[in-house]
Structure formats: C-alpha cells, structure tokens
Amino acid sequence: MVLVDDQVDSEGFADFTGLQLAYAAYRRLKPRERLAVVPDVGLTAEQTFFVAHCLKWCDLIARRRPTSRYWPGRSRCIVPLRNMPEFAAAFSCSQGSPMNPKSKCSFWE
C-alpha cells in the first residue's frame, strides 16, 4: 500500500477519484435522462460529460501562485482523463496516444 503524504499528490488523487465517482453516477442515469447529442455543438453526451469536467479547470497560468498546493488547471483536467478508458472510448483515442496511454493508473481495481 502506498500512502500519499504530499499535498499536491493528495489533491490529484482527489481529482481522479472524484471524476471516476461522478462518471459512475452519470452512467446510472437512465438513457432518456441524458442528452444524446448537445444541440449545435456536435458532442455526444459522453463527450460533453468529460468536456464539462475540464471547464472548471480553465485558468490563466499567470494568475497561478508558484507555491500553490494544487496541480495547474491543465493537469487537473488532463491527468484524470488520460487514465480513464471511458474517455478514450468517448473520443476514439488510439491506444498508446497521449490521451490513451497503454499504462493507466487505477485506484479501484
């Protein structure tokens, strides 16, 4: 068992596990309760879920404090998604591509 004692790593762990739990809750919705395609955007409901996750992490790097205990917003968006097979499937990411690496982290298996 590996214990995470670094504040930045523990925040990253929280981001990753939080996204996985949110996705599990989303998948429990009945299909009719999810949008099939977002009008005028062309994204599926699955793709929209992942895009919405990243929207909250949009920030200006210039405004970020160098001593922040959090990963930069870009990392908080991308790192959890790279480790989710569901994301790779939703966006048809090729195996071994930057957003679908062969080796992924999983905390639930």
PDB file of N, CA and C in Angstrom, residues 2-72:
ATOM      1  N   VAL A   2       0.580   2.171  -0.866  1.00  0.00           N
ATOM      2  CA  VAL A   2       1.342   3.409  -0.955  1.00  0.00           C
ATOM      3  C   VAL A   2       0.529   4.519  -0.310  1.00  0.00           C
ATOM      4  N   LEU A   3       1.106   5.203   0.620  1.00  0.00           N
ATOM      5  CA  LEU A   3       0.431   6.327   1.262  1.00  0.00           C
ATOM      6  C   LEU A   3       0.865   7.617   0.591  1.00  0.00           C
ATOM      7  N   VAL A   4      -0.091   8.472   0.348  1.00  0.00           N
ATOM      8  CA  VAL A   4       0.195   9.756  -0.283  1.00  0.00           C
ATOM      9  C   VAL A   4       0.292  10.789   0.826  1.00  0.00           C
ATOM     10  N   ASP A   5       1.477  11.361   0.999  1.00  0.00           N
ATOM     11  CA  ASP A   5       1.619  12.336   2.073  1.00  0.00           C
ATOM     12  C   ASP A   5       1.906  13.727   1.533  1.00  0.00           C
ATOM     13  N   ASP A   6       2.042  13.866   0.244  1.00  0.00           N
ATOM     14  CA  ASP A   6       2.297  15.166  -0.354  1.00  0.00           C
ATOM     15  C   ASP A   6       0.959  15.816  -0.700  1.00  0.00           C
ATOM     16  N   GLN A   7       0.779  17.074  -0.309  1.00  0.00           N
ATOM     17  CA  GLN A   7      -0.489  17.764  -0.514  1.00  0.00           C
ATOM     18  C   GLN A   7      -0.894  17.815  -1.985  1.00  0.00           C
ATOM     19  N   VAL A   8       0.051  18.090  -2.872  1.00  0.00           N
ATOM     20  CA  VAL A   8      -0.268  18.168  -4.299  1.00  0.00           C
ATOM     21  C   VAL A   8      -0.739  16.813  -4.806  1.00  0.00           C
ATOM     22  N   ASP A   9      -0.042  15.747  -4.429  1.00  0.00           N
ATOM     23  CA  ASP A   9      -0.445  14.416  -4.870  1.00  0.00           C
ATOM     24  C   ASP A   9      -1.802  14.026  -4.315  1.00  0.00           C
ATOM     25  N   SER A  10      -2.080  14.384  -3.068  1.00  0.00           N
ATOM     26  CA  SER A  10      -3.374  14.026  -2.498  1.00  0.00           C
ATOM     27  C   SER A  10      -4.502  14.789  -3.181  1.00  0.00           C
ATOM     28  N   GLU A  11      -4.248  16.029  -3.597  1.00  0.00           N
ATOM     29  CA  GLU A  11      -5.266  16.775  -4.345  1.00  0.00           C
ATOM     30  C   GLU A  11      -5.484  16.139  -5.719  1.00  0.00           C
ATOM     31  N   GLY A  12      -4.406  15.692  -6.353  1.00  0.00           N
ATOM     32  CA  GLY A  12      -4.527  15.000  -7.634  1.00  0.00           C
ATOM     33  C   GLY A  12      -5.312  13.704  -7.494  1.00  0.00           C
ATOM     34  N   PHE A  13      -5.055  12.978  -6.421  1.00  0.00           N
ATOM     35  CA  PHE A  13      -5.805  11.753  -6.136  1.00  0.00           C
ATOM     36  C   PHE A  13      -7.288  12.071  -5.976  1.00  0.00           C
ATOM     37  N   ALA A  14      -7.596  13.148  -5.257  1.00  0.00           N
ATOM     38  CA  ALA A  14      -8.992  13.547  -5.067  1.00  0.00           C
ATOM     39  C   ALA A  14      -9.642  13.909  -6.402  1.00  0.00           C
ATOM     40  N   ASP A  15      -8.910  14.607  -7.267  1.00  0.00           N
ATOM     41  CA  ASP A  15      -9.448  14.941  -8.593  1.00  0.00           C
ATOM     42  C   ASP A  15      -9.781  13.669  -9.367  1.00  0.00           C
ATOM     43  N   PHE A  16      -8.860  12.727  -9.357  1.00  0.00           N
ATOM     44  CA  PHE A  16      -9.027  11.500 -10.126  1.00  0.00           C
ATOM     45  C   PHE A  16     -10.188  10.662  -9.602  1.00  0.00           C
ATOM     46  N   THR A  17     -10.216  10.427  -8.306  1.00  0.00           N
ATOM     47  CA  THR A  17     -11.283   9.598  -7.750  1.00  0.00           C
ATOM     48  C   THR A  17     -12.628  10.306  -7.829  1.00  0.00           C
ATOM     49  N   GLY A  18     -12.630  11.628  -7.648  1.00  0.00           N
ATOM     50  CA  GLY A  18     -13.877  12.384  -7.769  1.00  0.00           C
ATOM     51  C   GLY A  18     -14.472  12.285  -9.157  1.00  0.00           C
ATOM     52  N   LEU A  19     -13.630  12.374 -10.181  1.00  0.00           N
ATOM     53  CA  LEU A  19     -14.115  12.257 -11.555  1.00  0.00           C
ATOM     54  C   LEU A  19     -14.666  10.861 -11.809  1.00  0.00           C
ATOM     55  N   GLN A  20     -13.996   9.846 -11.314  1.00  0.00           N
ATOM     56  CA  GLN A  20     -14.491   8.481 -11.511  1.00  0.00           C
ATOM     57  C   GLN A  20     -15.838   8.275 -10.826  1.00  0.00           C
ATOM     58  N   LEU A  21     -16.003   8.807  -9.628  1.00  0.00           N
ATOM     59  CA  LEU A  21     -17.284   8.684  -8.928  1.00  0.00           C
ATOM     60  C   LEU A  21     -18.384   9.460  -9.643  1.00  0.00           C
ATOM     61  N   ALA A  22     -18.063  10.657 -10.127  1.00  0.00           N
ATOM     62  CA  ALA A  22     -19.049  11.453 -10.871  1.00  0.00           C
ATOM     63  C   ALA A  22     -19.465  10.727 -12.147  1.00  0.00           C
ATOM     64  N   TYR A  23     -18.511  10.114 -12.823  1.00  0.00           N
ATOM     65  CA  TYR A  23     -18.833   9.388 -14.053  1.00  0.00           C
ATOM     66  C   TYR A  23     -19.714   8.174 -13.744  1.00  0.00           C
ATOM     67  N   ALA A  24     -19.430   7.473 -12.668  1.00  0.00           N
ATOM     68  CA  ALA A  24     -20.258   6.327 -12.275  1.00  0.00           C
ATOM     69  C   ALA A  24     -21.692   6.774 -11.993  1.00  0.00           C
ATOM     70  N   ALA A  25     -21.848   7.914 -11.327  1.00  0.00           N
ATOM     71  CA  ALA A  25     -23.190   8.446 -11.062  1.00  0.00           C
ATOM     72  C   ALA A  25     -23.883   8.835 -12.368  1.00  0.00           C
ATOM     73  N   TYR A  26     -23.155   9.458 -13.265  1.00  0.00           N
ATOM     74  CA  TYR A  26     -23.697   9.836 -14.574  1.00  0.00           C
ATOM     75  C   TYR A  26     -24.187   8.596 -15.328  1.00  0.00           C
ATOM     76  N   ARG A  27     -23.409   7.524 -15.306  1.00  0.00           N
ATOM     77  CA  ARG A  27     -23.777   6.300 -16.031  1.00  0.00           C
ATOM     78  C   ARG A  27     -25.005   5.628 -15.433  1.00  0.00           C
ATOM     79  N   ARG A  28     -25.310   5.922 -14.171  1.00  0.00           N
ATOM     80  CA  ARG A  28     -26.506   5.346 -13.549  1.00  0.00           C
ATOM     81  C   ARG A  28     -27.784   6.050 -13.986  1.00  0.00           C
ATOM     82  N   LEU A  29     -27.646   7.219 -14.616  1.00  0.00           N
ATOM     83  CA  LEU A  29     -28.837   7.881 -15.142  1.00  0.00           C
ATOM     84  C   LEU A  29     -29.461   7.012 -16.223  1.00  0.00           C
ATOM     85  N   LYS A  30     -30.774   7.046 -16.303  1.00  0.00           N
ATOM     86  CA  LYS A  30     -31.443   6.330 -17.386  1.00  0.00           C
ATOM     87  C   LYS A  30     -31.081   7.001 -18.703  1.00  0.00           C
ATOM     88  N   PRO A  31     -30.946   6.236 -19.774  1.00  0.00           N
ATOM     89  CA  PRO A  31     -30.565   6.830 -21.069  1.00  0.00           C
ATOM     90  C   PRO A  31     -31.436   8.016 -21.477  1.00  0.00           C
ATOM     91  N   ARG A  32     -32.711   7.969 -21.169  1.00  0.00           N
ATOM     92  CA  ARG A  32     -33.586   9.088 -21.563  1.00  0.00           C
ATOM     93  C   ARG A  32     -33.326  10.353 -20.737  1.00  0.00           C
ATOM     94  N   GLU A  33     -32.614  10.209 -19.610  1.00  0.00           N
ATOM     95  CA  GLU A  33     -32.279  11.360 -18.775  1.00  0.00           C
ATOM     96  C   GLU A  33     -30.982  12.034 -19.220  1.00  0.00           C
ATOM     97  N   ARG A  34     -30.298  11.435 -20.175  1.00  0.00           N
ATOM     98  CA  ARG A  34     -29.063  12.012 -20.716  1.00  0.00           C
ATOM     99  C   ARG A  34     -29.346  12.554 -22.107  1.00  0.00           C
ATOM    100  N   LEU A  35     -28.685  13.629 -22.463  1.00  0.00           N
ATOM    101  CA  LEU A  35     -28.783  14.124 -23.831  1.00  0.00           C
ATOM    102  C   LEU A  35     -28.034  13.171 -24.750  1.00  0.00           C
ATOM    103  N   ALA A  36     -28.594  12.899 -25.916  1.00  0.00           N
ATOM    104  CA  ALA A  36     -27.896  12.055 -26.892  1.00  0.00           C
ATOM    105  C   ALA A  36     -26.786  12.861 -27.564  1.00  0.00           C
ATOM    106  N   VAL A  37     -27.103  14.076 -27.960  1.00  0.00           N
ATOM    107  CA  VAL A  37     -26.145  14.982 -28.594  1.00  0.00           C
ATOM    108  C   VAL A  37     -26.484  16.387 -28.133  1.00  0.00           C
ATOM    109  N   VAL A  38     -25.499  17.175 -27.806  1.00  0.00           N
ATOM    110  CA  VAL A  38     -25.743  18.559 -27.409  1.00  0.00           C
ATOM    111  C   VAL A  38     -26.018  19.362 -28.678  1.00  0.00           C
ATOM    112  N   PRO A  39     -27.185  20.000 -28.761  1.00  0.00           N
ATOM    113  CA  PRO A  39     -27.524  20.749 -29.974  1.00  0.00           C
ATOM    114  C   PRO A  39     -26.477  21.812 -30.305  1.00  0.00           C
ATOM    115  N   ASP A  40     -26.199  21.962 -31.583  1.00  0.00           N
ATOM    116  CA  ASP A  40     -25.299  22.990 -32.124  1.00  0.00           C
ATOM    117  C   ASP A  40     -23.842  22.851 -31.692  1.00  0.00           C
ATOM    118  N   VAL A  41     -23.499  21.802 -30.993  1.00  0.00           N
ATOM    119  CA  VAL A  41     -22.113  21.614 -30.576  1.00  0.00           C
ATOM    120  C   VAL A  41     -21.525  20.365 -31.235  1.00  0.00           C
ATOM    121  N   GLY A  42     -22.336  19.364 -31.414  1.00  0.00           N
ATOM    122  CA  GLY A  42     -21.881  18.152 -32.072  1.00  0.00           C
ATOM    123  C   GLY A  42     -21.160  17.168 -31.181  1.00  0.00           C
ATOM    124  N   LEU A  43     -21.291  17.320 -29.875  1.00  0.00           N
ATOM    125  CA  LEU A  43     -20.680  16.375 -28.940  1.00  0.00           C
ATOM    126  C   LEU A  43     -21.733  15.396 -28.444  1.00  0.00           C
ATOM    127  N   THR A  44     -21.330  14.172 -28.218  1.00  0.00           N
ATOM    128  CA  THR A  44     -22.232  13.212 -27.598  1.00  0.00           C
ATOM    129  C   THR A  44     -22.364  13.557 -26.113  1.00  0.00           C
ATOM    130  N   ALA A  45     -23.319  12.917 -25.461  1.00  0.00           N
ATOM    131  CA  ALA A  45     -23.487  13.138 -24.021  1.00  0.00           C
ATOM    132  C   ALA A  45     -22.228  12.716 -23.262  1.00  0.00           C
ATOM    133  N   GLU A  46     -21.630  11.599 -23.672  1.00  0.00           N
ATOM    134  CA  GLU A  46     -20.397  11.134 -23.026  1.00  0.00           C
ATOM    135  C   GLU A  46     -19.286  12.172 -23.176  1.00  0.00           C
ATOM    136  N   GLN A  47     -19.099  12.682 -24.373  1.00  0.00           N
ATOM    137  CA  GLN A  47     -18.061  13.687 -24.613  1.00  0.00           C
ATOM    138  C   GLN A  47     -18.339  14.951 -23.809  1.00  0.00           C
ATOM    139  N   THR A  48     -19.602  15.352 -23.750  1.00  0.00           N
ATOM    140  CA  THR A  48     -19.976  16.556 -23.001  1.00  0.00           C
ATOM    141  C   THR A  48     -19.642  16.403 -21.523  1.00  0.00           C
ATOM    142  N   PHE A  49     -19.852  15.223 -20.965  1.00  0.00           N
ATOM    143  CA  PHE A  49     -19.503  14.979 -19.562  1.00  0.00           C
ATOM    144  C   PHE A  49     -18.028  15.297 -19.320  1.00  0.00           C
ATOM    145  N   PHE A  50     -17.159  14.783 -20.181  1.00  0.00           N
ATOM    146  CA  PHE A  50     -15.721  14.974 -19.987  1.00  0.00           C
ATOM    147  C   PHE A  50     -15.294  16.419 -20.252  1.00  0.00           C
ATOM    148  N   VAL A  51     -15.884  17.059 -21.242  1.00  0.00           N
ATOM    149  CA  VAL A  51     -15.572  18.474 -21.514  1.00  0.00           C
ATOM    150  C   VAL A  51     -15.990  19.324 -20.313  1.00  0.00           C
ATOM    151  N   ALA A  52     -17.165  19.040 -19.759  1.00  0.00           N
ATOM    152  CA  ALA A  52     -17.648  19.804 -18.601  1.00  0.00           C
ATOM    153  C   ALA A  52     -16.692  19.656 -17.416  1.00  0.00           C
ATOM    154  N   HIS A  53     -16.124  18.475 -17.251  1.00  0.00           N
ATOM    155  CA  HIS A  53     -15.142  18.278 -16.174  1.00  0.00           C
ATOM    156  C   HIS A  53     -13.984  19.266 -16.321  1.00  0.00           C
ATOM    157  N   CYS A  54     -13.524  19.468 -17.537  1.00  0.00           N
ATOM    158  CA  CYS A  54     -12.351  20.326 -17.766  1.00  0.00           C
ATOM    159  C   CYS A  54     -12.663  21.813 -17.696  1.00  0.00           C
ATOM    160  N   LEU A  55     -13.890  22.193 -17.967  1.00  0.00           N
ATOM    161  CA  LEU A  55     -14.222  23.625 -17.976  1.00  0.00           C
ATOM    162  C   LEU A  55     -13.903  24.301 -16.651  1.00  0.00           C
ATOM    163  N   LYS A  56     -14.115  23.602 -15.560  1.00  0.00           N
ATOM    164  CA  LYS A  56     -13.872  24.226 -14.250  1.00  0.00           C
ATOM    165  C   LYS A  56     -12.395  24.462 -13.971  1.00  0.00           C
ATOM    166  N   TRP A  57     -11.518  23.816 -14.760  1.00  0.00           N
ATOM    167  CA  TRP A  57     -10.083  23.978 -14.544  1.00  0.00           C
ATOM    168  C   TRP A  57      -9.456  25.006 -15.471  1.00  0.00           C
ATOM    169  N   CYS A  58     -10.256  25.701 -16.273  1.00  0.00           N
ATOM    170  CA  CYS A  58      -9.705  26.759 -17.134  1.00  0.00           C
ATOM    171  C   CYS A  58      -9.159  27.876 -16.248  1.00  0.00           C
ATOM    172  N   ASP A  59      -7.934  28.267 -16.466  1.00  0.00           N
ATOM    173  CA  ASP A  59      -7.349  29.359 -15.697  1.00  0.00           C
ATOM    174  C   ASP A  59      -6.191  29.961 -16.476  1.00  0.00           C
ATOM    175  N   LEU A  60      -5.743  31.071 -16.006  1.00  0.00           N
ATOM    176  CA  LEU A  60      -4.573  31.701 -16.594  1.00  0.00           C
ATOM    177  C   LEU A  60      -3.357  31.306 -15.775  1.00  0.00           C
ATOM    178  N   ILE A  61      -2.368  30.756 -16.434  1.00  0.00           N
ATOM    179  CA  ILE A  61      -1.156  30.342 -15.719  1.00  0.00           C
ATOM    180  C   ILE A  61      -0.519  31.532 -15.010  1.00  0.00           C
ATOM    181  N   ALA A  62      -0.635  32.718 -15.595  1.00  0.00           N
ATOM    182  CA  ALA A  62      -0.046  33.914 -14.991  1.00  0.00           C
ATOM    183  C   ALA A  62      -0.663  34.219 -13.628  1.00  0.00           C
ATOM    184  N   ARG A  63      -1.916  33.808 -13.412  1.00  0.00           N
ATOM    185  CA  ARG A  63      -2.575  34.082 -12.133  1.00  0.00           C
ATOM    186  C   ARG A  63      -2.258  33.032 -11.080  1.00  0.00           C
ATOM    187  N   ARG A  64      -1.674  31.930 -11.469  1.00  0.00           N
ATOM    188  CA  ARG A  64      -1.396  30.845 -10.541  1.00  0.00           C
ATOM    189  C   ARG A  64      -0.189  31.179  -9.674  1.00  0.00           C
ATOM    190  N   ARG A  65      -0.352  30.991  -8.400  1.00  0.00           N
ATOM    191  CA  ARG A  65       0.765  31.212  -7.479  1.00  0.00           C
ATOM    192  C   ARG A  65       1.764  30.074  -7.595  1.00  0.00           C
ATOM    193  N   PRO A  66       3.046  30.383  -7.639  1.00  0.00           N
ATOM    194  CA  PRO A  66       4.050  29.323  -7.776  1.00  0.00           C
ATOM    195  C   PRO A  66       4.076  28.367  -6.588  1.00  0.00           C
ATOM    196  N   THR A  67       3.567  28.789  -5.454  1.00  0.00           N
ATOM    197  CA  THR A  67       3.576  27.934  -4.265  1.00  0.00           C
ATOM    198  C   THR A  67       2.237  27.242  -4.048  1.00  0.00           C
ATOM    199  N   SER A  68       1.387  27.237  -5.044  1.00  0.00           N
ATOM    200  CA  SER A  68       0.072  26.617  -4.907  1.00  0.00           C
ATOM    201  C   SER A  68       0.207  25.145  -4.535  1.00  0.00           C
ATOM    202  N   ARG A  69      -0.698  24.679  -3.702  1.00  0.00           N
ATOM    203  CA  ARG A  69      -0.685  23.266  -3.315  1.00  0.00           C
ATOM    204  C   ARG A  69      -1.418  22.396  -4.333  1.00  0.00           C
ATOM    205  N   TYR A  70      -1.922  23.001  -5.392  1.00  0.00           N
ATOM    206  CA  TYR A  70      -2.680  22.279  -6.409  1.00  0.00           C
ATOM    207  C   TYR A  70      -1.900  22.154  -7.710  1.00  0.00           C
ATOM    208  N   TRP A  71      -2.201  21.103  -8.473  1.00  0.00           N
ATOM    209  CA  TRP A  71      -1.673  20.996  -9.823  1.00  0.00           C
ATOM    210  C   TRP A  71      -2.234  22.146 -10.641  1.00  0.00           C
ATOM    211  N   PRO A  72      -1.567  22.561 -11.710  1.00  0.00           N
ATOM    212  CA  PRO A  72      -2.154  23.567 -12.611  1.00  0.00           C
ATOM    213  C   PRO A  72      -3.461  23.021 -13.192  1.00  0.00           C
TER     214      PRO A  72
END
